[in-house]
Amino acid sequence: MSKHLLSRKLQNMSESATIKMAQKARDLKAQGHDVISLSLGEPDFDTPDYIKEAAKAALDAGYTKYTPVPGLMELRQAICNKLQRDNGLAYEPSQIVVSNGAKQCIANICLSLLDEGDEVIIFTPYWVSYFEIVKFAGGTPKALYAGIDKDYKVTAAQLQEALTDKTKLIIFSSPCNPTGSVYSAAELESLAAVISKKEDLFVVADEIYEYINFQGKNPSLAQYPGMMDKTITVNGMSKGYAMTGWRLGYMAAPQWIAGACAKVQGQFTSGANAFGQMAAKLALETEPEKQSYMRDKYQERKALVKSLLDDIPGIKSNDPKGAFYFFPEISDYFGKSNGTKTINNADDFVEVLLMDAHVGTVTGRAFGDPNSFRLSYATSENKLREAMARIKRVLAEYV
Ligand code: PMP
Ligand code: GLU
């Protein structure tokens, strides 16, 4: 093996735990086991037909060539209209960059803004890729943790305390992956009051679960005083429109940041696929309520899983207000054994769920919280009931 020949940057990067666990579950399935995978955060719904039809029509209409690097003008205009309609934010197309998923938007932003030594505060528990993308871009990630007692939400006072001269960027998601927590308008306003006071500080507001919010409209950080010049709003088609495989995301930012991201993208990927962009345009022009059947279903499943989780001793969970995850606290199980195996940490816990219950989940360690694990409930109620029953049965053996 020539592992030492790989770049130091790469050697320092962890593999995506969500993707790794999803693969492990697939492998076990391929061996003939009946595995229920609650590991990957992916809608189980298919992309709505009207969006698929738009992609087919775009192919037939000749949208088969490179598009402008930041995206087709008609799509960027549709994104501006959407941001005005849903979020009350006024952007110009020159402030929008469309990429191969929100993941690439975050990579573009970090590569554009970070130098060695720049600190990035990541609200923790965080989505796995934030930490690794920041590191790869040369920044220094700083986890700012809020536990279950605070519904996993960082306070303005905590943020104020954590800022240093080197802090350049803040990254968070609301609704949050992995906790499902949603920052209220008042909470965002108080965070904005801290951020807007500090010069040369920017924030990525990842709103990719915007439409999976069980409380109604999702407030956007950029709408608060002083935040338009400091906020990079990230969003995409993957979650709200069940379009994970299309690889389409977008960001809205001050023009100089959007321009920098387009420059990076111009060298790395040239941009997103042309016919998919035309389908995204139609989706974004359509009333978001057209997809509300998905949100309603997630909400029903959330209530189901909450009641089943509450029925398992030693598992504590919050009541998620959005997204499609639970992030339960499971440290009561640490040190417990079934006679052959001992659960010493969250990694052991998810290994037991996978190998003994054949239920795939993800260790909390990958999200910056070693006392928890994440499960996605974006799957059928039958599978959820069966998965929870198996988990309960297997955990009962650990004393
Ligand atoms: N941000 C968050 C919080 C996510 O959960 C995801 C899901 N993968 C992404 C960004 C990236 O989404 P995509 O690249 O599929 O647009
Ligand atoms: N965002 C999803 C998750 O957290 C998809 C996998 C990924 O991109 O990491 O599971």
XYZ file of C-alpha atoms and ligand atoms in Angstrom:
425
model
C 0.000 0.000 0.000
C 1.261 3.452 -0.872
C -0.997 5.293 1.534
C 1.878 7.532 2.618
C 2.024 8.907 -0.928
C -1.440 10.374 -0.640
C -1.536 14.070 0.150
C -1.407 14.967 3.829
C -4.684 16.786 3.334
C -6.319 13.591 2.144
C -4.776 11.474 4.880
C -6.219 13.926 7.378
C -9.707 13.604 5.957
C -12.222 11.147 7.440
C -14.475 9.188 5.149
C -18.117 10.324 5.230
C -19.650 8.260 8.059
C -23.156 8.517 6.628
C -22.050 7.133 3.285
C -19.825 4.505 4.922
C -22.643 3.162 7.109
C -25.038 3.109 4.178
C -22.505 1.006 2.262
C -22.006 -1.356 5.223
C -25.757 -1.904 5.366
C -25.843 -2.568 1.601
C -22.990 -5.078 1.927
C -24.792 -6.942 4.702
C -27.939 -6.979 2.592
C -25.981 -8.380 -0.355
C -24.941 -11.271 1.908
C -28.608 -12.148 2.228
C -29.466 -10.423 5.529
C -32.700 -8.542 6.001
C -31.209 -5.135 6.785
C -33.189 -1.980 7.485
C -31.009 0.993 6.676
C -31.770 4.130 8.656
C -28.285 5.468 8.039
C -28.341 7.620 4.915
C -30.314 10.835 5.073
C -32.271 10.465 1.870
C -35.992 10.886 1.140
C -37.648 7.562 0.308
C -40.048 9.417 -2.013
C -39.401 9.488 -5.735
C -38.908 12.843 -7.458
C -42.378 14.233 -8.362
C -43.420 13.398 -11.924
C -43.845 17.013 -13.025
C -40.147 17.610 -12.297
C -39.066 14.477 -14.164
C -41.196 15.536 -17.131
C -39.501 18.933 -17.161
C -36.082 17.259 -17.354
C -37.211 15.087 -20.259
C -38.626 18.106 -22.078
C -35.377 20.015 -21.457
C -33.346 17.168 -22.954
C -35.576 17.177 -26.025
C -35.275 20.947 -26.255
C -31.496 20.642 -26.462
C -30.358 21.457 -22.925
C -27.423 19.133 -23.384
C -24.500 21.576 -23.374
C -22.382 23.317 -20.760
C -24.288 26.063 -19.016
C -22.760 29.258 -17.629
C -20.608 28.176 -14.654
C -22.910 29.628 -11.928
C -25.986 28.148 -13.613
C -28.506 28.979 -16.350
C -29.758 32.554 -16.067
C -33.386 31.360 -16.055
C -32.689 29.084 -13.083
C -30.794 31.758 -11.170
C -33.699 34.129 -11.739
C -36.127 31.463 -10.502
C -33.948 31.023 -7.395
C -34.063 34.789 -6.752
C -37.858 34.703 -7.088
C -38.054 31.740 -4.708
C -35.844 33.473 -2.133
C -38.105 36.518 -2.315
C -41.322 34.466 -2.161
C -40.370 32.060 0.644
C -37.705 33.911 2.579
C -38.309 37.595 1.958
C -34.743 37.943 0.631
C -33.889 40.172 -2.344
C -31.049 38.761 -4.448
C -29.858 39.339 -8.021
C -28.901 36.409 -10.293
C -25.263 37.551 -10.035
C -25.403 36.553 -6.353
C -26.477 32.976 -7.040
C -24.302 29.961 -7.797
C -25.828 26.603 -8.737
C -23.666 23.574 -7.999
C -23.604 19.784 -7.957
C -25.474 19.597 -4.678
C -25.398 21.789 -1.598
C -22.325 19.811 -0.633
C -20.392 21.387 -3.474
C -21.719 24.826 -2.519
C -20.201 24.374 0.938
C -16.915 23.205 -0.573
C -16.867 26.202 -2.942
C -17.491 28.586 -0.050
C -14.779 27.099 2.161
C -12.249 26.986 -0.682
C -13.081 30.597 -1.533
C -12.922 32.064 1.962
C -10.491 30.078 4.091
C -6.756 30.326 4.550
C -4.527 28.375 6.923
C -5.258 29.534 10.448
C -8.767 30.815 9.800
C -11.147 29.454 12.391
C -14.589 28.171 11.535
C -17.169 27.752 14.276
C -19.377 24.779 13.542
C -22.543 24.451 15.592
C -22.393 20.954 17.070
C -23.873 18.345 16.598
C -23.064 19.134 12.977
C -23.569 17.514 9.615
C -20.566 15.228 8.989
C -19.155 16.918 5.922
C -18.814 20.456 7.357
C -15.869 19.491 9.521
C -13.964 17.650 6.812
C -14.586 20.241 4.100
C -13.314 23.021 6.375
C -10.170 21.030 7.191
C -9.565 20.199 3.534
C -9.879 23.867 2.625
C -7.165 24.692 5.183
C -9.402 26.152 7.886
C -9.474 25.131 11.530
C -12.880 23.782 12.572
C -14.044 24.650 16.100
C -16.982 22.661 17.398
C -19.420 24.744 19.437
C -21.594 22.240 21.261
C -25.152 22.446 22.528
C -26.582 19.296 24.099
C -30.013 17.765 24.350
C -30.816 19.942 27.392
C -30.729 22.958 25.051
C -32.574 21.131 22.260
C -29.157 21.056 20.572
C -29.222 24.793 19.823
C -26.286 27.136 20.347
C -27.181 30.379 22.123
C -26.055 33.866 21.192
C -24.138 34.126 24.484
C -22.307 30.897 23.728
C -21.421 32.149 20.265
C -20.209 35.494 21.579
C -17.941 33.671 24.014
C -16.506 31.399 21.298
C -15.562 34.121 18.791
C -11.854 34.925 18.485
C -9.826 37.264 16.281
C -9.315 34.349 13.933
C -12.968 33.382 13.503
C -13.882 33.927 9.875
C -16.831 31.671 9.270
C -19.715 30.022 11.117
C -21.582 27.025 9.703
C -24.894 25.618 10.877
C -28.013 23.998 9.505
C -31.613 24.724 10.485
C -33.628 22.494 10.377
C -30.568 20.639 11.606
C -28.987 17.481 10.367
C -28.512 15.434 12.631
C -30.759 16.714 15.459
C -33.892 17.920 13.656
C -33.789 21.089 15.767
C -35.027 24.317 14.222
C -33.814 27.740 15.306
C -36.767 30.026 15.994
C -36.988 33.533 14.554
C -36.072 34.980 17.967
C -33.058 32.678 18.308
C -31.812 33.581 14.831
C -32.289 37.251 15.578
C -30.151 37.017 18.694
C -27.438 35.103 16.815
C -27.601 37.758 14.082
C -27.082 40.496 16.668
C -23.762 38.883 17.644
C -22.596 38.071 14.113
C -23.499 41.421 12.569
C -21.312 43.268 15.081
C -18.109 41.495 14.111
C -16.216 42.631 11.049
C -14.980 40.127 8.458
C -17.112 37.349 9.883
C -19.403 35.324 7.621
C -21.934 32.609 8.157
C -23.222 29.706 6.128
C -26.922 29.194 6.841
C -27.649 25.751 5.452
C -31.386 25.637 4.822
C -31.545 22.460 2.768
C -34.309 21.062 5.030
C -36.333 24.272 4.742
C -39.445 22.533 3.460
C -39.256 19.768 6.060
C -40.168 22.052 8.946
C -43.101 20.889 11.076
C -43.667 24.335 12.541
C -44.470 26.118 9.301
C -42.311 28.702 7.585
C -38.573 28.432 8.089
C -36.968 31.715 9.151
C -33.754 32.646 7.278
C -30.759 34.160 9.038
C -30.078 36.581 6.165
C -33.345 38.432 6.863
C -32.131 40.008 10.125
C -30.509 43.433 10.301
C -26.952 43.594 9.010
C -26.963 39.993 7.796
C -27.351 40.264 4.004
C -23.650 41.104 3.594
C -22.556 38.387 5.972
C -24.762 35.413 5.196
C -24.351 32.761 2.577
C -27.655 30.943 2.293
C -27.256 27.379 1.070
C -30.160 25.332 -0.190
C -30.846 22.651 -2.759
C -33.194 20.240 -4.430
C -32.155 17.018 -2.651
C -34.388 16.999 0.395
C -37.511 19.112 -0.187
C -38.029 17.808 -3.722
C -36.634 14.281 -3.233
C -33.921 14.903 -5.830
C -30.765 13.572 -4.125
C -29.490 11.811 -7.239
C -29.880 14.862 -9.456
C -27.037 16.608 -7.622
C -28.392 20.141 -7.638
C -27.845 22.737 -4.938
C -27.471 26.485 -4.826
C -26.197 29.346 -2.718
C -27.056 33.026 -2.419
C -24.322 35.344 -1.208
C -22.775 38.790 -1.444
C -21.684 39.179 -5.056
C -17.947 39.003 -4.361
C -18.363 35.637 -2.614
C -20.649 34.286 -5.351
C -18.065 35.367 -7.940
C -15.278 33.618 -6.043
C -17.320 30.429 -5.771
C -18.040 30.514 -9.504
C -14.301 30.884 -10.134
C -13.537 27.769 -8.043
C -16.364 25.885 -9.723
C -15.143 26.948 -13.162
C -11.897 25.111 -12.506
C -13.349 22.096 -10.707
C -16.597 21.021 -12.386
C -17.764 23.748 -14.818
C -21.153 23.624 -13.097
C -24.263 21.494 -12.787
C -25.979 19.482 -15.535
C -28.051 21.506 -17.995
C -31.356 19.613 -18.263
C -31.550 19.092 -14.489
C -31.272 22.846 -14.068
C -34.342 23.356 -16.238
C -36.274 20.856 -14.115
C -35.124 22.614 -10.938
C -36.341 25.903 -12.411
C -39.862 24.538 -12.809
C -39.802 22.958 -9.331
C -38.761 26.244 -7.723
C -41.390 28.176 -9.656
C -44.095 25.854 -8.348
C -45.799 26.493 -4.996
C -43.823 24.606 -2.341
C -47.116 23.294 -0.936
C -47.194 20.922 -3.910
C -44.579 18.849 -2.069
C -46.171 19.194 1.374
C -47.399 15.583 1.278
C -43.795 14.568 1.921
C -43.439 16.844 4.941
C -46.760 15.614 6.339
C -45.615 12.019 6.017
C -42.292 12.768 7.742
C -44.195 14.404 10.555
C -46.395 11.343 11.066
C -43.352 9.111 11.069
C -41.604 11.380 13.517
C -44.461 10.977 15.996
C -44.386 7.219 15.513
C -40.620 6.908 16.015
C -40.701 9.266 19.005
C -43.241 7.048 20.770
C -41.270 3.900 19.943
C -37.970 5.427 21.076
C -39.531 6.607 24.324
C -40.470 3.000 24.939
C -36.834 1.815 24.919
C -35.119 2.166 28.299
C -31.903 4.218 28.351
C -32.609 6.159 25.150
C -33.297 9.886 25.450
C -34.440 11.932 22.474
C -35.588 15.465 21.781
C -38.694 16.233 19.777
C -37.343 17.236 16.349
C -39.135 20.134 14.682
C -37.839 19.442 11.182
C -35.649 17.340 8.833
C -36.046 13.554 9.149
C -33.644 12.472 11.848
C -33.544 11.535 15.495
C -30.308 11.970 17.372
C -30.877 10.106 20.649
C -28.537 10.156 23.622
C -27.475 6.618 24.517
C -24.660 6.910 27.071
C -26.720 4.820 29.559
C -25.655 1.823 27.499
C -21.930 2.453 27.812
C -20.323 -0.338 29.845
C -23.272 -2.701 29.341
C -22.726 -6.201 27.996
C -24.761 -9.086 26.592
C -22.214 -11.603 27.854
C -20.160 -11.620 24.655
C -20.057 -8.003 23.504
C -19.705 -4.806 25.483
C -20.915 -1.402 24.336
C -18.193 1.070 25.269
C -19.117 3.978 23.030
C -21.453 5.159 20.274
C -19.427 3.334 17.606
C -19.970 0.039 19.459
C -23.631 0.899 19.890
C -24.291 1.344 16.168
C -22.207 -1.754 15.401
C -24.464 -3.782 17.714
C -27.561 -2.345 16.026
C -26.169 -3.242 12.621
C -24.775 -6.703 13.334
C -27.324 -7.969 15.887
C -30.509 -6.095 14.953
C -29.624 -5.599 11.267
C -30.554 -1.939 11.533
C -28.143 0.586 10.015
C -27.656 3.906 11.849
C -24.710 6.311 12.258
C -22.480 6.949 15.267
C -22.876 10.344 16.921
C -19.093 10.692 16.942
C -19.229 11.523 13.223
C -21.493 14.466 14.081
C -19.294 15.662 16.929
C -21.274 14.044 19.758
C -19.880 10.758 21.109
C -22.880 10.056 23.360
C -25.489 9.768 20.623
C -26.412 8.064 17.399
C -28.427 9.202 14.389
C -31.266 7.463 12.685
C -33.125 8.660 9.616
C -36.851 8.045 9.576
C -37.231 8.714 5.842
C -38.575 5.229 5.276
C -41.893 3.381 5.507
C -43.817 3.046 8.767
C -43.631 -0.741 8.531
C -39.866 -0.642 8.319
C -39.677 1.879 11.140
C -41.852 -0.282 13.409
C -39.811 -3.359 12.599
C -36.499 -1.520 13.097
C -37.565 -0.132 16.476
C -38.811 -3.528 17.631
C -35.489 -5.114 16.691
C -33.504 -2.378 18.406
C -35.558 -2.762 21.573
C -35.153 -6.540 21.570
C -31.385 -6.453 21.050
C -30.745 -3.686 23.585
C -32.739 -5.570 26.238
C -29.928 -8.150 26.226
C -27.425 -5.523 27.381
C -27.266 -5.254 31.154
N -26.353 20.059 4.113
C -26.992 19.209 4.927
C -27.318 19.652 6.306
C -27.333 17.918 4.491
O -27.947 17.079 5.303
C -27.008 17.542 3.181
C -27.424 16.167 2.747
N -26.574 15.442 2.108
C -26.331 18.472 2.365
C -26.028 19.710 2.866
C -25.891 18.165 0.976
O -26.939 17.924 0.132
P -26.772 17.767 -1.437
O -25.316 17.797 -1.744
O -27.399 16.455 -1.762
O -27.486 18.931 -2.031
N -26.992 14.383 3.985
C -27.312 12.990 4.004
C -26.901 12.405 5.321
O -26.479 13.125 6.171
C -26.766 12.256 2.816
C -25.392 11.658 2.917
C -24.336 12.669 2.810
O -24.326 13.413 1.848
O -23.530 12.687 3.748
O -27.035 11.235 5.534
